[in-house]
PDB file of C-alpha atoms in Angstrom:
ATOM      1  CA  MET R 292     149.830  89.592 151.256  1.00  0.00           C
ATOM      2  CA  ILE R 293     146.826  91.475 149.722  1.00  0.00           C
ATOM      3  CA  GLU R 294     147.933  94.702 151.412  1.00  0.00           C
ATOM      4  CA  TYR R 295     151.424  94.261 149.971  1.00  0.00           C
ATOM      5  CA  ASP R 296     150.034  93.854 146.375  1.00  0.00           C
ATOM      6  CA  LEU R 297     147.825  96.919 146.789  1.00  0.00           C
ATOM      7  CA  LYS R 298     150.756  98.908 148.156  1.00  0.00           C
ATOM      8  CA  ASN R 299     152.927  97.877 145.189  1.00  0.00           C
ATOM      9  CA  LYS R 300     150.168  98.907 142.722  1.00  0.00           C
ATOM     10  CA  ILE R 301     149.850 102.310 144.374  1.00  0.00           C
ATOM     11  CA  ILE R 302     153.620 102.862 144.346  1.00  0.00           C
ATOM     12  CA  HIS R 303     153.827 101.732 140.715  1.00  0.00           C
ATOM     13  CA  ALA R 304     150.971 104.085 139.729  1.00  0.00           C
ATOM     14  CA  ILE R 305     152.567 107.040 141.490  1.00  0.00           C
ATOM     15  CA  LYS R 306     155.865 106.338 139.761  1.00  0.00           C
ATOM     16  CA  GLU R 307     154.128 106.466 136.386  1.00  0.00           C
ATOM     17  CA  ASN R 308     152.309 109.659 137.452  1.00  0.00           C
ATOM     18  CA  GLN R 309     148.928 107.936 137.368  1.00  0.00           C
ATOM     19  CA  THR R 310     146.198 107.313 139.857  1.00  0.00           C
ATOM     20  CA  PRO R 311     145.398 103.703 140.770  1.00  0.00           C
ATOM     21  CA  GLU R 312     142.090 103.947 138.860  1.00  0.00           C
ATOM     22  CA  GLN R 313     143.982 104.779 135.669  1.00  0.00           C
ATOM     23  CA  SER R 314     146.079 101.684 135.947  1.00  0.00           C
ATOM     24  CA  ILE R 315     143.154  99.377 135.159  1.00  0.00           C
ATOM     25  CA  SER R 316     144.202  96.926 132.498  1.00  0.00           C
ATOM     26  CA  THR R 317     143.248  97.445 128.870  1.00  0.00           C
ATOM     27  CA  HIS R 318     141.225  94.234 128.983  1.00  0.00           C
ATOM     28  CA  HIS R 319     139.102  95.539 131.869  1.00  0.00           C
ATOM     29  CA  LYS R 320     138.594  98.881 130.084  1.00  0.00           C
ATOM     30  CA  LYS R 321     137.376  97.119 126.936  1.00  0.00           C
ATOM     31  CA  THR R 322     135.052  94.963 129.038  1.00  0.00           C
ATOM     32  CA  LEU R 323     133.610  98.026 130.798  1.00  0.00           C
ATOM     33  CA  TYR R 324     133.106  99.849 127.474  1.00  0.00           C
ATOM     34  CA  SER R 325     131.437  96.762 126.004  1.00  0.00           C
ATOM     35  CA  ILE R 326     129.065  96.526 128.958  1.00  0.00           C
ATOM     36  CA  MET R 327     128.211 100.237 128.679  1.00  0.00           C
ATOM     37  CA  ILE R 328     127.570  99.963 124.916  1.00  0.00           C
ATOM     38  CA  VAL R 329     125.428  96.835 125.278  1.00  0.00           C
ATOM     39  CA  SER R 330     123.454  98.490 128.087  1.00  0.00           C
ATOM     40  CA  ALA R 331     122.855 101.629 126.016  1.00  0.00           C
ATOM     41  CA  LEU R 332     121.794  99.610 122.947  1.00  0.00           C
ATOM     42  CA  THR R 333     119.488  97.457 125.071  1.00  0.00           C
ATOM     43  CA  ALA R 334     117.838 100.561 126.532  1.00  0.00           C
ATOM     44  CA  LEU R 335     117.442 102.066 123.050  1.00  0.00           C
ATOM     45  CA  CYS R 336     115.898  98.860 121.694  1.00  0.00           C
ATOM     46  CA  LEU R 337     113.508  98.710 124.638  1.00  0.00           C
ATOM     47  CA  VAL R 338     112.370 102.313 124.071  1.00  0.00           C
ATOM     48  CA  LEU R 339     111.903 101.719 120.319  1.00  0.00           C
ATOM     49  CA  PHE R 340     110.001  98.489 121.006  1.00  0.00           C
ATOM     50  CA  ILE R 341     107.649 100.266 123.419  1.00  0.00           C
ATOM     51  CA  LEU R 342     107.058 103.063 120.892  1.00  0.00           C
ATOM     52  CA  PHE R 343     106.423 100.512 118.133  1.00  0.00           C
ATOM     53  CA  ILE R 344     103.957  98.506 120.251  1.00  0.00           C
ATOM     54  CA  ASN R 345     102.127 101.677 121.335  1.00  0.00           C
ATOM     55  CA  ASN R 346     101.897 102.782 117.698  1.00  0.00           C
ATOM     56  CA  LEU R 347     100.906  99.320 116.455  1.00  0.00           C
ATOM     57  CA  PHE R 348      98.113  98.917 118.980  1.00  0.00           C
ATOM     58  CA  SER R 349      97.086 102.547 119.288  1.00  0.00           C
ATOM     59  CA  LYS R 350      93.538 103.103 120.470  1.00  0.00           C
ATOM     60  CA  THR R 351      91.807 104.393 117.346  1.00  0.00           C
ATOM     61  CA  PRO R 352      92.883 106.397 114.355  1.00  0.00           C
ATOM     62  CA  PRO R 353      92.101 110.106 114.485  1.00  0.00           C
ATOM     63  CA  PRO R 354      88.713 111.174 113.124  1.00  0.00           C
ATOM     64  CA  GLY R 355      88.452 111.896 109.430  1.00  0.00           C
ATOM     65  CA  PRO R 356      90.356 110.318 106.546  1.00  0.00           C
ATOM     66  CA  TRP R 357      93.549 108.761 107.778  1.00  0.00           C
ATOM     67  CA  ALA R 358      96.475 106.697 106.465  1.00  0.00           C
ATOM     68  CA  ARG R 359      99.832 105.481 107.651  1.00  0.00           C
ATOM     69  CA  ILE R 360     102.764 103.969 105.800  1.00  0.00           C
ATOM     70  CA  THR R 361     104.301 101.275 107.982  1.00  0.00           C
ATOM     71  CA  PHE R 362     106.987 100.101 105.556  1.00  0.00           C
ATOM     72  CA  PRO R 363     109.523 101.240 104.480  1.00  0.00           C
ATOM     73  CA  LEU R 364     110.630 103.475 107.300  1.00  0.00           C
ATOM     74  CA  PRO R 365     111.534 107.114 106.589  1.00  0.00           C
ATOM     75  CA  GLY R 366     115.056 107.511 105.215  1.00  0.00           C
ATOM     76  CA  THR R 367     115.250 103.963 103.860  1.00  0.00           C
ATOM     77  CA  THR R 368     117.478 103.545 100.812  1.00  0.00           C
ATOM     78  CA  THR R 369     115.627 101.866  97.955  1.00  0.00           C
ATOM     79  CA  GLY R 370     116.219 100.539  94.491  1.00  0.00           C
ATOM     80  CA  THR R 371     113.709 100.619  91.643  1.00  0.00           C
ATOM     81  CA  ASN R 372     111.243  98.112  93.117  1.00  0.00           C
ATOM     82  CA  VAL R 373     109.886  99.408  96.416  1.00  0.00           C
ATOM     83  CA  LYS R 374     107.547  97.392  98.611  1.00  0.00           C
ATOM     84  CA  ILE R 375     105.027  99.650 100.362  1.00  0.00           C
ATOM     85  CA  THR R 376     102.884  98.535 103.298  1.00  0.00           C
ATOM     86  CA  ALA R 377     100.219 100.925 104.544  1.00  0.00           C
ATOM     87  CA  GLU R 378      96.658 101.237 105.756  1.00  0.00           C
ATOM     88  CA  THR R 379      93.779 103.675 105.386  1.00  0.00           C
ATOM     89  CA  ARG R 380      90.788 104.356 107.628  1.00  0.00           C
ATOM     90  CA  ASN R 381      87.711 106.600 107.660  1.00  0.00           C
ATOM     91  CA  ILE R 382      87.772 107.143 103.887  1.00  0.00           C
ATOM     92  CA  GLU R 383      84.443 108.583 102.763  1.00  0.00           C
ATOM     93  CA  PRO R 384      82.495 107.020  99.886  1.00  0.00           C
ATOM     94  CA  GLY R 385      83.488 108.537  96.562  1.00  0.00           C
ATOM     95  CA  ARG R 386      87.165 108.907  97.510  1.00  0.00           C
ATOM     96  CA  HIS R 387      89.797 106.869  95.703  1.00  0.00           C
ATOM     97  CA  ILE R 388      93.105 105.777  97.269  1.00  0.00           C
ATOM     98  CA  TRP R 389      96.327 106.104  95.294  1.00  0.00           C
ATOM     99  CA  LEU R 390     100.043 105.919  95.951  1.00  0.00           C
ATOM    100  CA  ALA R 391     102.224 108.477  94.213  1.00  0.00           C
ATOM    101  CA  VAL R 392     105.863 109.486  94.137  1.00  0.00           C
ATOM    102  CA  ASP R 393     106.072 113.191  94.920  1.00  0.00           C
ATOM    103  CA  LYS R 394     108.716 115.743  94.078  1.00  0.00           C
ATOM    104  CA  PRO R 395     107.554 118.757  96.141  1.00  0.00           C
ATOM    105  CA  ASN R 396     110.342 120.983  94.810  1.00  0.00           C
ATOM    106  CA  LEU R 397     108.919 120.442  91.292  1.00  0.00           C
ATOM    107  CA  GLU R 398     105.298 120.398  92.568  1.00  0.00           C
ATOM    108  CA  LEU R 399     104.801 117.215  90.538  1.00  0.00           C
ATOM    109  CA  CYS R 400     103.785 113.657  91.352  1.00  0.00           C
ATOM    110  CA  TRP R 401     103.832 110.333  89.531  1.00  0.00           C
ATOM    111  CA  PRO R 402     100.813 108.136  90.346  1.00  0.00           C
ATOM    112  CA  LYS R 403     101.523 104.461  90.917  1.00  0.00           C
ATOM    113  CA  SER R 404      99.006 101.859  89.847  1.00  0.00           C
ATOM    114  CA  PRO R 405      96.930 100.064  90.772  1.00  0.00           C
ATOM    115  CA  ARG R 406      94.423 102.196  92.642  1.00  0.00           C
ATOM    116  CA  LEU R 407      94.013 100.803  96.170  1.00  0.00           C
ATOM    117  CA  MET R 408      91.044  99.726  98.257  1.00  0.00           C
ATOM    118  CA  PRO R 409      90.012 102.248 100.931  1.00  0.00           C
ATOM    119  CA  ASN R 410      89.623 101.482 104.647  1.00  0.00           C
ATOM    120  CA  THR R 411      91.972  98.517 104.713  1.00  0.00           C
ATOM    121  CA  GLY R 412      95.609  97.553 105.024  1.00  0.00           C
ATOM    122  CA  PHE R 413      97.549  96.892 101.844  1.00  0.00           C
ATOM    123  CA  SER R 414     100.933  95.857 100.571  1.00  0.00           C
ATOM    124  CA  THR R 415     102.087  96.578  97.052  1.00  0.00           C
ATOM    125  CA  THR R 416     105.301  97.057  95.120  1.00  0.00           C
ATOM    126  CA  ILE R 417     105.870 100.206  93.102  1.00  0.00           C
ATOM    127  CA  TYR R 418     108.433 100.761  90.386  1.00  0.00           C
ATOM    128  CA  GLU R 419     110.456 103.973  90.831  1.00  0.00           C
ATOM    129  CA  ARG R 420     112.945 104.741  88.100  1.00  0.00           C
ATOM    130  CA  GLY R 421     113.667 108.345  89.056  1.00  0.00           C
ATOM    131  CA  PRO R 422     117.139 109.720  89.790  1.00  0.00           C
ATOM    132  CA  ASN R 423     119.250 108.621  92.743  1.00  0.00           C
ATOM    133  CA  GLU R 424     118.016 111.165  95.277  1.00  0.00           C
ATOM    134  CA  PRO R 425     115.400 111.606  98.009  1.00  0.00           C
ATOM    135  CA  TYR R 426     111.755 111.251  97.014  1.00  0.00           C
ATOM    136  CA  TRP R 427     108.398 111.071  98.777  1.00  0.00           C
ATOM    137  CA  VAL R 428     105.893 108.231  98.587  1.00  0.00           C
ATOM    138  CA  SER R 429     102.442 109.506  99.519  1.00  0.00           C
ATOM    139  CA  VAL R 430      98.977 108.067 100.053  1.00  0.00           C
ATOM    140  CA  TYR R 431      96.266 110.233  98.523  1.00  0.00           C
ATOM    141  CA  ALA R 432      92.468 110.206  98.841  1.00  0.00           C
ATOM    142  CA  LEU R 433      91.193 111.680  95.569  1.00  0.00           C
ATOM    143  CA  ASN R 434      87.809 112.836  94.367  1.00  0.00           C
ATOM    144  CA  LYS R 435      86.337 111.401  91.141  1.00  0.00           C
ATOM    145  CA  THR R 436      87.753 114.163  88.902  1.00  0.00           C
ATOM    146  CA  LEU R 437      91.367 113.685  90.068  1.00  0.00           C
ATOM    147  CA  ASN R 438      90.939 109.897  90.117  1.00  0.00           C
ATOM    148  CA  ASP R 439      89.828 109.945  86.466  1.00  0.00           C
ATOM    149  CA  GLN R 440      92.796 112.165  85.514  1.00  0.00           C
ATOM    150  CA  TRP R 441      95.229 109.833  87.272  1.00  0.00           C
ATOM    151  CA  GLU R 442      93.692 106.725  85.686  1.00  0.00           C
ATOM    152  CA  ASP R 443      93.939 108.346  82.252  1.00  0.00           C
ATOM    153  CA  TRP R 444      97.583 109.315  82.900  1.00  0.00           C
ATOM    154  CA  VAL R 445      98.456 105.753  84.030  1.00  0.00           C
ATOM    155  CA  ASN R 446      96.591 104.103  81.132  1.00  0.00           C
ATOM    156  CA  LYS R 447      98.391 106.277  78.565  1.00  0.00           C
ATOM    157  CA  LYS R 448     101.737 105.465  80.224  1.00  0.00           C
ATOM    158  CA  ARG R 449     102.877 109.059  80.287  1.00  0.00           C
ATOM    159  CA  LEU R 450     106.311 109.928  81.598  1.00  0.00           C
ATOM    160  CA  GLY R 451     105.938 113.530  82.739  1.00  0.00           C
ATOM    161  CA  GLY R 452     104.555 114.120  86.214  1.00  0.00           C
ATOM    162  CA  LEU R 453     101.147 115.493  87.151  1.00  0.00           C
ATOM    163  CA  PRO R 454     100.531 118.520  89.354  1.00  0.00           C
ATOM    164  CA  MET R 455     100.473 117.480  93.005  1.00  0.00           C
ATOM    165  CA  PRO R 456      96.964 117.400  94.505  1.00  0.00           C
ATOM    166  CA  PRO R 457      96.103 119.838  97.308  1.00  0.00           C
ATOM    167  CA  LYS R 458      97.836 119.002 100.589  1.00  0.00           C
ATOM    168  CA  GLN R 459      94.565 118.052 102.288  1.00  0.00           C
ATOM    169  CA  ARG R 460      94.333 115.087  99.854  1.00  0.00           C
ATOM    170  CA  ARG R 461      97.681 113.699 101.077  1.00  0.00           C
ATOM    171  CA  LEU R 462      96.924 111.377 104.001  1.00  0.00           C
ATOM    172  CA  ALA R 463     100.435 110.059 104.672  1.00  0.00           C
ATOM    173  CA  SER R 464     103.903 110.457 103.269  1.00  0.00           C
ATOM    174  CA  VAL R 465     107.359 108.974 103.774  1.00  0.00           C
ATOM    175  CA  VAL R 466     110.698 110.273 102.487  1.00  0.00           C
ATOM    176  CA  LEU R 467     112.889 107.596 100.912  1.00  0.00           C
ATOM    177  CA  VAL R 468     116.266 107.725  99.158  1.00  0.00           C
ATOM    178  CA  LYS R 469     116.723 106.187  95.740  1.00  0.00           C
ATOM    179  CA  MET R 470     120.183 104.677  95.407  1.00  0.00           C
ATOM    180  CA  GLU R 471     120.632 102.143  92.658  1.00  0.00           C
ATOM    181  CA  LYS R 472     123.625  99.850  93.116  1.00  0.00           C
ATOM    182  CA  ILE R 473     126.434 100.497  90.678  1.00  0.00           C
TER     183      ILE R 473
END
């Protein structure tokens, strides 16, 4: 009986100019595709999880001043209120930690208050009212002169940006996309 059913399937497939493998039902094809997609997504999640754990529990930060922005992730779409989570390590005495929104194409930045504590993790919310386009949020370690300029700028509530500090002052940066809901 089984041989007869198989023979009929082969004859039917040949008549329709198909191979027996092509005559698998649509339901079975969808099931196979679903299994392949779930397997691929599971593998991707596993790889990302391993990378995240390795990064989260990395041995020690590199020598010298160091920072990392852990939230939001690069490419995240934001509104005007942006929660930033980051940490700094190995900041020398006399250096002051600030967040700023950078526009490298204009070579300007907009400091965000308050100034942050060095050598610790922090979470703060910044207000970004710039245009709906990509922007950079950076962590800077500033000397006293730049710190005083930034404090003065923030206290006077100026709107125009400040010249970006030298690149060696930027400890970490993440590119985000401003997209206010309409």
